[in-house]
Amino acid sequence: MSDLLQPDAGLPPLSLTPKPPLGFWQIFNMSFGFFGIQFGWDLQRANMGPIYEFLHASPDEIPMLFLAAPLTGLIVQPIIGYMSDRTWHPWWGRRRPYFFVGAVLSTICLFFMPNSSALWMAAGLLWILDTAGNVAMEPFRAFVADKLPEHQRTKGFAMQSLMIGLGGSIASALPWILSNIFGVSRVSTSGQIPDSVKFAFYIGGAMFLLSVLYTIFSTKEYPPADVGFKDKVKESNKGFGGGIREILHAIKNMPPKMKQLALVQFFTWPGLFLMWFYYSTAVARNVFGATSETDIVYTKGVEFAGLTLASYNIVAFLFALAIPVIAFRLGRKLTHSVCLICGAIGLISVGFVTNPYMLYACMIGVGIAWSSILSMPYAMLAGCLPEEKIGLYMGIFNFFIVLPEIIASFCFGWIMIHLLDNNRMLAVQIGGVLMIVAAALCYFVVRETREESVAMNT
């Protein structure tokens, strides 16, 4: 455990020597920032739908109000990836400056969010929060590829998955913990956001910043090789237009496996978005029987939904410990396909729940899928990307997460009104069907040889 808090000092240039294998605590240190980042994401995922309804948003307005996350991700992530590929500071390194800036801005937004007095204010803060969150989050994917040799990347992304599961589980349960254990009020009066939600956001802001600072101070980065880095800086001097041209060129020339995985992502993430849009309010209304957002049963239902969302994050946390072994035995492609099927079963079965405690069983499948979604696609992708453009391509890969959310945000409000009669539970189940499609695409479209999988997991 001697490497727990020891920064990696005196590291050689990235491309001049092979990357040495890292110990468990070194991988832990470089991944811990994701604990706080996910704490912030899951707070908003579990609570923004209810916050919008507290501020009198109608169900068909919810998808559009969540539009901030995908639009900012679509714009910010490839730009941050491109910039971080070309950044170097003797102390801050390459990716860590973006961790810091994103964490500070996100923390500020998390403190202001639960004090929103109007719908436009909450939506505007969410927009800023998602922009800052993307600035902090995007370089973390490239960070794993920068720091770890190829055969350790599954472990690296699995450790990120473990941190995400841990942070998400605590964040999702936090309003329930505050109201049921610490006696913080859960009552909403005159459209005000309950104190249990407010204090959860305050704690989340602090956790976001502190965990990212831990990674920044405990982990150093490999300096870029002088020649290659100078070439990239020279390219950057072409200006903003040159950067945009390079991003467009990279999109046009994506590696074949990236295109295959992009198709899988395109159908995977709508299932998650529909759950985040509607699950908490569906539980409050369909399972607990609340008739309006001012009903005390509604807040209890939302808190219980957060508790069950915490359980799927706990499952993801635990499953992340096993997923490298499973991927070694089955291959990454089959592992991811099976996990997506588990998630689909979990989402579809939510609609058949008659006792609230049955939701925990549903969330087991969702947690298994979530753990794989956060690790397997990136582990399969990293090996086919050019080292000097990993940040850029990781940002572009995010397109195929956010584009389906943009489509859902624009179109699903109409579907809710005209086809689903504002049935929130049915929307969650449709997400499960889309996850089945993603599982089939992963198994039949993605190409991965057994030798390739074994080599990456040795």
Short mmCIF file of C-alpha atoms in Angstrom, two decimals:
data_model
loop_
_atom_site.label_atom_id
_atom_site.label_comp_id
_atom_site.label_asym_id
_atom_site.label_seq_id
_atom_site.Cartn_x
_atom_site.Cartn_y
_atom_site.Cartn_z
CA MET A 1 0.00 0.00 0.00
CA SER A 2 3.03 2.25 -0.15
CA ASP A 3 1.88 3.67 -3.50
CA LEU A 4 -1.46 4.89 -2.07
CA LEU A 5 -0.58 8.56 -1.87
CA GLN A 6 2.68 8.64 -3.79
CA PRO A 7 2.51 10.69 -7.01
CA ASP A 8 4.31 9.14 -9.95
CA ALA A 9 7.42 11.31 -9.97
CA GLY A 10 9.97 11.64 -12.73
CA LEU A 11 7.88 9.92 -15.40
CA PRO A 12 9.49 9.51 -18.84
CA PRO A 13 7.92 10.93 -22.01
CA LEU A 14 4.86 8.96 -23.02
CA SER A 15 5.98 7.53 -26.32
CA LEU A 16 9.70 7.03 -25.57
CA THR A 17 9.34 4.06 -23.21
CA PRO A 18 6.71 1.33 -22.74
CA LYS A 19 4.11 2.17 -20.13
CA PRO A 20 4.82 0.22 -16.94
CA PRO A 21 1.99 -1.71 -15.28
CA LEU A 22 0.46 0.20 -12.36
CA GLY A 23 -0.45 -1.16 -8.94
CA PHE A 24 -3.98 -1.33 -7.55
CA TRP A 25 -3.70 1.87 -5.52
CA GLN A 26 -2.20 3.81 -8.42
CA ILE A 27 -5.18 2.83 -10.57
CA PHE A 28 -7.46 3.70 -7.64
CA ASN A 29 -5.88 7.14 -7.28
CA MET A 30 -6.26 8.01 -10.94
CA SER A 31 -9.89 6.87 -10.93
CA PHE A 32 -11.13 8.34 -7.65
CA GLY A 33 -12.08 11.66 -9.23
CA PHE A 34 -14.84 9.81 -11.08
CA PHE A 35 -16.45 9.12 -7.68
CA GLY A 36 -17.21 12.82 -7.27
CA ILE A 37 -18.09 13.40 -10.91
CA GLN A 38 -20.66 10.60 -10.76
CA PHE A 39 -21.92 11.90 -7.42
CA GLY A 40 -22.87 15.10 -9.21
CA TRP A 41 -24.34 13.35 -12.26
CA ASP A 42 -26.50 10.99 -10.22
CA LEU A 43 -27.81 13.73 -7.97
CA GLN A 44 -29.17 15.53 -10.99
CA ARG A 45 -30.37 12.34 -12.72
CA ALA A 46 -32.36 11.18 -9.70
CA ASN A 47 -33.68 14.60 -8.74
CA MET A 48 -33.96 16.91 -11.77
CA GLY A 49 -37.21 15.32 -12.98
CA PRO A 50 -38.84 15.84 -9.58
CA ILE A 51 -37.27 19.33 -9.27
CA TYR A 52 -38.82 20.28 -12.60
CA GLU A 53 -42.20 18.97 -11.43
CA PHE A 54 -41.84 20.85 -8.13
CA LEU A 55 -41.42 23.93 -10.34
CA HIS A 56 -44.61 22.96 -12.24
CA ALA A 57 -43.21 21.39 -15.41
CA SER A 58 -45.58 19.00 -17.23
CA PRO A 59 -44.47 15.45 -18.20
CA ASP A 60 -44.18 16.29 -21.91
CA GLU A 61 -41.82 19.19 -21.08
CA ILE A 62 -39.35 17.02 -19.14
CA PRO A 63 -37.36 15.66 -22.15
CA MET A 64 -36.77 19.15 -23.54
CA LEU A 65 -35.66 20.39 -20.12
CA PHE A 66 -33.03 17.64 -20.08
CA LEU A 67 -31.68 18.79 -23.45
CA ALA A 68 -28.77 20.63 -21.81
CA ALA A 69 -26.72 17.51 -21.13
CA PRO A 70 -26.61 16.08 -24.67
CA LEU A 71 -26.14 19.42 -26.43
CA THR A 72 -23.26 20.42 -24.19
CA GLY A 73 -21.72 16.96 -24.49
CA LEU A 74 -21.99 17.06 -28.27
CA ILE A 75 -20.14 20.38 -28.44
CA VAL A 76 -17.84 20.31 -25.43
CA GLN A 77 -16.42 16.79 -25.34
CA PRO A 78 -14.64 16.66 -28.73
CA ILE A 79 -13.31 20.18 -28.20
CA ILE A 80 -12.00 19.34 -24.72
CA GLY A 81 -10.54 16.09 -26.07
CA TYR A 82 -8.80 17.96 -28.88
CA MET A 83 -7.48 20.64 -26.50
CA SER A 84 -6.30 18.19 -23.85
CA ASP A 85 -4.36 16.20 -26.46
CA ARG A 86 -2.40 19.42 -27.05
CA THR A 87 -2.03 20.57 -23.43
CA TRP A 88 1.05 20.15 -21.30
CA HIS A 89 2.18 21.85 -18.09
CA PRO A 90 5.13 20.64 -15.98
CA TRP A 91 2.94 20.34 -12.86
CA TRP A 92 -0.68 20.24 -14.08
CA GLY A 93 0.03 17.80 -16.89
CA ARG A 94 -2.32 17.17 -19.82
CA ARG A 95 -5.77 16.14 -18.57
CA ARG A 96 -5.71 17.41 -14.98
CA PRO A 97 -6.24 21.13 -15.76
CA TYR A 98 -9.61 20.20 -17.24
CA PHE A 99 -10.48 18.03 -14.23
CA PHE A 100 -9.90 21.05 -11.98
CA VAL A 101 -11.78 23.70 -13.96
CA GLY A 102 -14.76 21.41 -14.53
CA ALA A 103 -14.91 20.42 -10.85
CA VAL A 104 -14.88 24.02 -9.56
CA LEU A 105 -17.65 25.15 -11.92
CA SER A 106 -19.76 22.03 -11.26
CA THR A 107 -19.50 22.54 -7.50
CA ILE A 108 -20.78 26.10 -7.80
CA CYS A 109 -23.75 24.95 -9.88
CA LEU A 110 -24.61 22.11 -7.49
CA PHE A 111 -24.80 24.65 -4.64
CA PHE A 112 -27.12 26.96 -6.58
CA MET A 113 -29.34 24.33 -8.29
CA PRO A 114 -31.67 23.39 -5.38
CA ASN A 115 -32.33 27.08 -4.70
CA SER A 116 -33.90 27.58 -8.12
CA SER A 117 -37.00 29.72 -7.82
CA ALA A 118 -38.28 29.21 -11.36
CA LEU A 119 -38.20 26.59 -14.09
CA TRP A 120 -35.97 28.68 -16.35
CA MET A 121 -33.43 29.08 -13.55
CA ALA A 122 -33.21 25.34 -12.91
CA ALA A 123 -32.89 24.61 -16.64
CA GLY A 124 -30.19 27.27 -17.05
CA LEU A 125 -28.17 25.97 -14.12
CA LEU A 126 -28.47 22.44 -15.47
CA TRP A 127 -27.04 23.67 -18.75
CA ILE A 128 -24.01 25.20 -17.01
CA LEU A 129 -23.63 22.17 -14.74
CA ASP A 130 -23.62 19.76 -17.66
CA THR A 131 -21.08 21.87 -19.55
CA ALA A 132 -18.75 21.92 -16.55
CA GLY A 133 -19.35 18.23 -15.85
CA ASN A 134 -18.36 17.36 -19.41
CA VAL A 135 -15.18 19.42 -19.09
CA ALA A 136 -14.22 17.39 -16.01
CA MET A 137 -15.41 14.01 -17.26
CA GLU A 138 -14.22 13.74 -20.87
CA PRO A 139 -10.45 13.70 -20.19
CA PHE A 140 -10.89 10.90 -17.61
CA ARG A 141 -11.53 8.36 -20.39
CA ALA A 142 -8.35 9.40 -22.20
CA PHE A 143 -6.53 9.44 -18.84
CA VAL A 144 -6.86 5.64 -18.60
CA ALA A 145 -5.46 5.13 -22.10
CA ASP A 146 -2.64 7.61 -21.36
CA LYS A 147 -1.55 5.96 -18.14
CA LEU A 148 -2.11 2.24 -18.60
CA PRO A 149 -0.57 -0.32 -20.95
CA GLU A 150 -3.07 -2.02 -23.21
CA HIS A 151 -3.43 -5.18 -21.13
CA GLN A 152 -4.46 -3.13 -18.05
CA ARG A 153 -7.09 -0.96 -19.72
CA THR A 154 -10.00 -3.24 -18.88
CA LYS A 155 -8.94 -2.99 -15.23
CA GLY A 156 -8.65 0.80 -15.55
CA PHE A 157 -12.10 1.28 -17.03
CA ALA A 158 -13.52 -1.25 -14.56
CA MET A 159 -12.05 0.81 -11.71
CA GLN A 160 -13.78 3.87 -13.14
CA SER A 161 -16.97 1.83 -13.25
CA LEU A 162 -16.44 0.87 -9.62
CA MET A 163 -16.01 4.53 -8.62
CA ILE A 164 -19.07 5.50 -10.64
CA GLY A 165 -21.14 2.81 -8.94
CA LEU A 166 -20.00 3.88 -5.48
CA GLY A 167 -20.56 7.59 -6.07
CA GLY A 168 -23.89 7.04 -7.80
CA SER A 169 -25.24 4.76 -5.08
CA ILE A 170 -24.56 7.26 -2.30
CA ALA A 171 -25.82 10.24 -4.33
CA SER A 172 -29.09 8.55 -5.35
CA ALA A 173 -29.89 7.52 -1.76
CA LEU A 174 -28.78 10.79 -0.15
CA PRO A 175 -32.18 12.60 0.03
CA TRP A 176 -33.73 9.49 1.62
CA ILE A 177 -30.82 9.20 4.08
CA LEU A 178 -31.09 12.86 5.05
CA SER A 179 -34.84 12.75 5.66
CA ASN A 180 -35.14 9.30 7.27
CA ILE A 181 -31.94 9.15 9.33
CA PHE A 182 -31.09 12.79 10.01
CA GLY A 183 -34.63 14.17 10.12
CA VAL A 184 -34.22 16.74 7.34
CA SER A 185 -37.60 17.90 6.04
CA ARG A 186 -38.91 16.29 2.86
CA VAL A 187 -41.97 18.56 2.64
CA SER A 188 -42.47 20.75 -0.43
CA THR A 189 -44.45 23.90 0.31
CA SER A 190 -45.66 26.36 -2.32
CA GLY A 191 -43.60 24.71 -5.03
CA GLN A 192 -40.36 24.97 -3.04
CA ILE A 193 -37.73 22.24 -3.38
CA PRO A 194 -37.57 20.16 -0.13
CA ASP A 195 -34.67 20.65 2.27
CA SER A 196 -33.65 16.98 1.90
CA VAL A 197 -32.92 17.64 -1.79
CA LYS A 198 -31.18 20.97 -1.08
CA PHE A 199 -28.74 19.53 1.44
CA ALA A 200 -28.06 16.54 -0.82
CA PHE A 201 -26.90 18.95 -3.54
CA TYR A 202 -24.69 20.86 -1.11
CA ILE A 203 -22.99 17.64 -0.02
CA GLY A 204 -22.69 16.56 -3.66
CA GLY A 205 -20.91 19.77 -4.60
CA ALA A 206 -18.33 19.25 -1.88
CA MET A 207 -17.79 15.60 -2.83
CA PHE A 208 -17.34 16.51 -6.51
CA LEU A 209 -14.55 18.98 -5.79
CA LEU A 210 -12.72 17.00 -3.09
CA SER A 211 -12.56 13.73 -5.02
CA VAL A 212 -11.25 15.41 -8.18
CA LEU A 213 -8.63 17.23 -6.11
CA TYR A 214 -7.55 13.87 -4.67
CA THR A 215 -6.84 12.51 -8.15
CA ILE A 216 -5.07 15.71 -9.20
CA PHE A 217 -2.71 15.66 -6.20
CA SER A 218 -2.09 11.89 -6.09
CA THR A 219 -1.45 11.16 -9.78
CA LYS A 220 1.09 12.54 -12.22
CA GLU A 221 0.95 12.26 -16.00
CA TYR A 222 3.47 11.09 -18.58
CA PRO A 223 5.06 14.00 -20.47
CA PRO A 224 4.46 13.88 -24.24
CA ALA A 225 7.39 13.05 -26.50
CA ASP A 226 8.99 16.31 -27.63
CA VAL A 227 8.76 15.75 -31.38
CA GLY A 228 5.20 14.51 -31.53
CA PHE A 229 3.93 17.13 -29.13
CA LYS A 230 5.55 20.00 -31.02
CA ASP A 231 3.92 18.77 -34.21
CA LYS A 232 0.51 18.86 -32.54
CA VAL A 233 1.12 22.33 -31.13
CA LYS A 234 2.13 23.49 -34.62
CA GLU A 235 -1.14 22.07 -35.95
CA SER A 236 -3.03 23.94 -33.22
CA ASN A 237 -1.53 27.23 -34.42
CA LYS A 238 -3.75 26.93 -37.46
CA GLY A 239 -6.42 28.45 -35.24
CA PHE A 240 -9.98 27.55 -34.38
CA GLY A 241 -10.78 26.65 -37.98
CA GLY A 242 -7.87 24.23 -38.10
CA GLY A 243 -9.10 22.53 -34.95
CA ILE A 244 -12.62 22.16 -36.36
CA ARG A 245 -11.21 20.73 -39.59
CA GLU A 246 -9.23 18.15 -37.64
CA ILE A 247 -12.28 17.16 -35.60
CA LEU A 248 -14.33 16.76 -38.78
CA HIS A 249 -11.52 14.77 -40.42
CA ALA A 250 -11.39 12.46 -37.38
CA ILE A 251 -15.17 11.93 -37.54
CA LYS A 252 -14.96 11.06 -41.23
CA ASN A 253 -12.07 8.63 -40.65
CA MET A 254 -13.21 6.80 -37.53
CA PRO A 255 -11.67 3.31 -37.14
CA PRO A 256 -14.07 0.51 -38.24
CA LYS A 257 -14.50 -0.85 -34.72
CA MET A 258 -15.39 2.63 -33.46
CA LYS A 259 -18.20 2.78 -36.03
CA GLN A 260 -19.48 -0.61 -34.89
CA LEU A 261 -19.43 0.38 -31.23
CA ALA A 262 -21.04 3.72 -32.06
CA LEU A 263 -24.10 1.87 -33.37
CA VAL A 264 -24.33 -0.09 -30.12
CA GLN A 265 -24.06 3.11 -28.07
CA PHE A 266 -26.73 4.79 -30.18
CA PHE A 267 -29.33 2.26 -29.00
CA THR A 268 -27.97 1.65 -25.50
CA TRP A 269 -28.18 5.13 -24.08
CA PRO A 270 -31.82 6.00 -24.91
CA GLY A 271 -32.81 3.20 -22.54
CA LEU A 272 -30.85 4.91 -19.78
CA PHE A 273 -32.13 8.37 -20.67
CA LEU A 274 -35.77 7.27 -20.50
CA MET A 275 -35.10 5.75 -17.09
CA TRP A 276 -33.48 8.97 -15.85
CA PHE A 277 -36.27 11.09 -17.38
CA TYR A 278 -39.19 9.18 -15.89
CA TYR A 279 -38.24 6.45 -13.42
CA SER A 280 -38.46 8.50 -10.19
CA THR A 281 -41.77 10.11 -11.11
CA ALA A 282 -43.13 6.79 -12.45
CA VAL A 283 -42.41 5.12 -9.10
CA ALA A 284 -44.03 8.00 -7.21
CA ARG A 285 -47.20 7.92 -9.31
CA ASN A 286 -47.56 4.34 -10.59
CA VAL A 287 -46.20 2.42 -7.61
CA PHE A 288 -46.90 4.75 -4.64
CA GLY A 289 -50.12 6.15 -6.11
CA ALA A 290 -49.33 9.87 -5.80
CA THR A 291 -51.77 12.15 -7.60
CA SER A 292 -49.66 15.33 -7.71
CA GLU A 293 -46.20 16.62 -6.88
CA THR A 294 -47.49 18.35 -3.72
CA ASP A 295 -48.75 15.03 -2.31
CA ILE A 296 -46.49 13.84 0.56
CA VAL A 297 -46.68 10.37 -0.98
CA TYR A 298 -45.08 11.80 -4.12
CA THR A 299 -41.95 12.89 -2.23
CA LYS A 300 -41.80 9.55 -0.43
CA GLY A 301 -42.04 7.78 -3.78
CA VAL A 302 -39.29 9.91 -5.29
CA GLU A 303 -37.04 9.23 -2.28
CA PHE A 304 -37.73 5.50 -2.51
CA ALA A 305 -36.96 5.60 -6.23
CA GLY A 306 -33.65 7.26 -5.38
CA LEU A 307 -32.96 4.47 -2.92
CA THR A 308 -33.56 1.84 -5.60
CA LEU A 309 -31.39 3.79 -8.04
CA ALA A 310 -28.72 3.66 -5.35
CA SER A 311 -29.07 -0.11 -5.32
CA TYR A 312 -28.32 -0.42 -9.04
CA ASN A 313 -25.21 1.65 -8.47
CA ILE A 314 -24.19 -0.69 -5.65
CA VAL A 315 -24.68 -3.65 -8.01
CA ALA A 316 -22.57 -1.83 -10.61
CA PHE A 317 -19.91 -1.20 -7.97
CA LEU A 318 -19.74 -4.88 -7.00
CA PHE A 319 -20.01 -6.21 -10.55
CA ALA A 320 -17.10 -3.99 -11.61
CA LEU A 321 -14.87 -6.16 -9.44
CA ALA A 322 -15.81 -9.24 -11.47
CA ILE A 323 -16.17 -7.85 -14.97
CA PRO A 324 -12.46 -8.07 -15.97
CA VAL A 325 -12.50 -11.79 -15.13
CA ILE A 326 -15.78 -12.37 -16.98
CA ALA A 327 -14.52 -10.43 -20.01
CA PHE A 328 -11.37 -12.53 -20.05
CA ARG A 329 -13.45 -15.75 -20.09
CA LEU A 330 -16.21 -14.69 -22.50
CA GLY A 331 -14.58 -11.89 -24.47
CA ARG A 332 -15.60 -8.26 -24.20
CA LYS A 333 -18.25 -8.41 -26.92
CA LEU A 334 -20.25 -11.32 -25.46
CA THR A 335 -19.86 -9.96 -21.94
CA HIS A 336 -21.32 -6.60 -22.96
CA SER A 337 -24.20 -8.21 -24.89
CA VAL A 338 -25.24 -10.38 -21.94
CA CYS A 339 -25.02 -7.43 -19.55
CA LEU A 340 -27.25 -5.31 -21.80
CA ILE A 341 -29.86 -8.08 -21.85
CA CYS A 342 -29.80 -8.09 -18.04
CA GLY A 343 -30.44 -4.34 -18.07
CA ALA A 344 -33.30 -4.69 -20.53
CA ILE A 345 -35.00 -7.31 -18.36
CA GLY A 346 -34.64 -5.02 -15.35
CA LEU A 347 -36.21 -2.00 -17.08
CA ILE A 348 -39.09 -3.92 -18.65
CA SER A 349 -39.92 -5.71 -15.39
CA VAL A 350 -40.37 -2.37 -13.58
CA GLY A 351 -43.81 -2.08 -15.17
CA PHE A 352 -44.97 -5.32 -13.52
CA VAL A 353 -44.03 -4.33 -9.96
CA THR A 354 -46.86 -4.54 -7.40
CA ASN A 355 -44.75 -4.10 -4.25
CA PRO A 356 -42.20 -1.26 -4.07
CA TYR A 357 -39.52 -3.60 -2.72
CA MET A 358 -39.66 -5.60 -5.95
CA LEU A 359 -37.94 -2.64 -7.60
CA TYR A 360 -34.69 -3.71 -5.97
CA ALA A 361 -34.76 -6.96 -7.96
CA CYS A 362 -35.34 -4.98 -11.16
CA MET A 363 -32.37 -2.77 -10.41
CA ILE A 364 -29.99 -5.76 -10.19
CA GLY A 365 -30.22 -6.18 -13.96
CA VAL A 366 -29.86 -2.44 -14.52
CA GLY A 367 -26.76 -2.37 -12.30
CA ILE A 368 -25.11 -5.19 -14.24
CA ALA A 369 -25.76 -3.38 -17.51
CA TRP A 370 -24.58 -0.05 -16.09
CA SER A 371 -21.26 -1.52 -14.95
CA SER A 372 -20.62 -2.92 -18.42
CA ILE A 373 -21.78 0.24 -20.23
CA LEU A 374 -19.23 2.25 -18.30
CA SER A 375 -16.31 -0.04 -19.08
CA MET A 376 -16.66 -2.52 -21.95
CA PRO A 377 -17.25 -0.13 -24.89
CA TYR A 378 -14.26 2.00 -23.86
CA ALA A 379 -12.05 -1.04 -23.28
CA MET A 380 -12.96 -2.35 -26.76
CA LEU A 381 -12.42 1.09 -28.28
CA ALA A 382 -9.12 2.19 -26.71
CA GLY A 383 -6.95 -0.38 -28.48
CA CYS A 384 -7.98 0.77 -31.97
CA LEU A 385 -7.29 4.49 -31.45
CA PRO A 386 -4.08 6.35 -32.36
CA GLU A 387 -2.22 7.29 -29.15
CA GLU A 388 -1.80 10.92 -30.12
CA LYS A 389 -5.55 11.45 -30.66
CA ILE A 390 -7.11 9.41 -27.87
CA GLY A 391 -8.69 12.45 -26.21
CA LEU A 392 -10.20 13.64 -29.47
CA TYR A 393 -11.63 10.24 -30.41
CA MET A 394 -13.01 9.65 -26.93
CA GLY A 395 -14.82 12.96 -27.26
CA ILE A 396 -16.19 12.01 -30.68
CA PHE A 397 -17.32 8.65 -29.29
CA ASN A 398 -19.53 10.63 -26.94
CA PHE A 399 -21.53 11.82 -29.98
CA PHE A 400 -23.23 8.45 -30.06
CA ILE A 401 -24.33 8.85 -26.48
CA VAL A 402 -25.69 12.36 -26.79
CA LEU A 403 -27.26 12.24 -30.27
CA PRO A 404 -29.95 9.74 -29.20
CA GLU A 405 -30.66 11.86 -26.12
CA ILE A 406 -31.09 14.94 -28.33
CA ILE A 407 -33.50 12.98 -30.52
CA ALA A 408 -35.37 11.76 -27.42
CA SER A 409 -35.50 15.28 -25.99
CA PHE A 410 -37.03 16.70 -29.16
CA CYS A 411 -39.34 13.81 -30.02
CA PHE A 412 -40.32 12.02 -26.85
CA GLY A 413 -42.50 14.83 -25.53
CA TRP A 414 -44.76 14.35 -28.58
CA ILE A 415 -44.69 10.58 -28.05
CA MET A 416 -45.66 11.01 -24.39
CA ILE A 417 -48.68 13.13 -25.29
CA HIS A 418 -49.96 11.41 -28.43
CA LEU A 419 -48.94 7.77 -28.05
CA LEU A 420 -48.27 7.01 -24.38
CA ASP A 421 -50.89 9.22 -22.70
CA ASN A 422 -48.11 10.56 -20.41
CA ASN A 423 -47.53 7.06 -19.01
CA ARG A 424 -44.13 7.45 -17.39
CA MET A 425 -43.79 3.75 -16.59
CA LEU A 426 -44.33 2.72 -20.21
CA ALA A 427 -41.58 5.14 -21.24
CA VAL A 428 -39.17 3.34 -18.89
CA GLN A 429 -40.14 -0.03 -20.43
CA ILE A 430 -39.51 1.28 -23.95
CA GLY A 431 -35.98 2.02 -22.77
CA GLY A 432 -35.61 -1.68 -21.97
CA VAL A 433 -36.68 -2.66 -25.49
CA LEU A 434 -34.05 -0.35 -26.98
CA MET A 435 -31.42 -2.00 -24.78
CA ILE A 436 -32.33 -5.40 -26.30
CA VAL A 437 -31.67 -3.92 -29.75
CA ALA A 438 -28.27 -2.67 -28.53
CA ALA A 439 -27.39 -6.13 -27.18
CA ALA A 440 -28.19 -7.75 -30.53
CA LEU A 441 -26.12 -5.18 -32.41
CA CYS A 442 -23.17 -5.69 -30.06
CA TYR A 443 -23.21 -9.45 -30.59
CA PHE A 444 -23.80 -9.51 -34.35
CA VAL A 445 -22.10 -6.30 -35.59
CA VAL A 446 -19.01 -5.69 -33.43
CA ARG A 447 -15.95 -7.61 -34.66
CA GLU A 448 -13.54 -8.89 -32.03
CA THR A 449 -11.33 -11.94 -32.27
CA ARG A 450 -10.72 -14.15 -29.28
CA GLU A 451 -6.99 -13.48 -29.56
CA GLU A 452 -7.54 -9.73 -29.44
CA SER A 453 -9.72 -10.00 -26.35
CA VAL A 454 -7.29 -12.26 -24.52
CA ALA A 455 -4.31 -10.03 -25.36
CA MET A 456 -6.07 -7.01 -23.89
CA ASN A 457 -7.03 -8.79 -20.68
CA THR A 458 -3.83 -10.68 -19.89
#
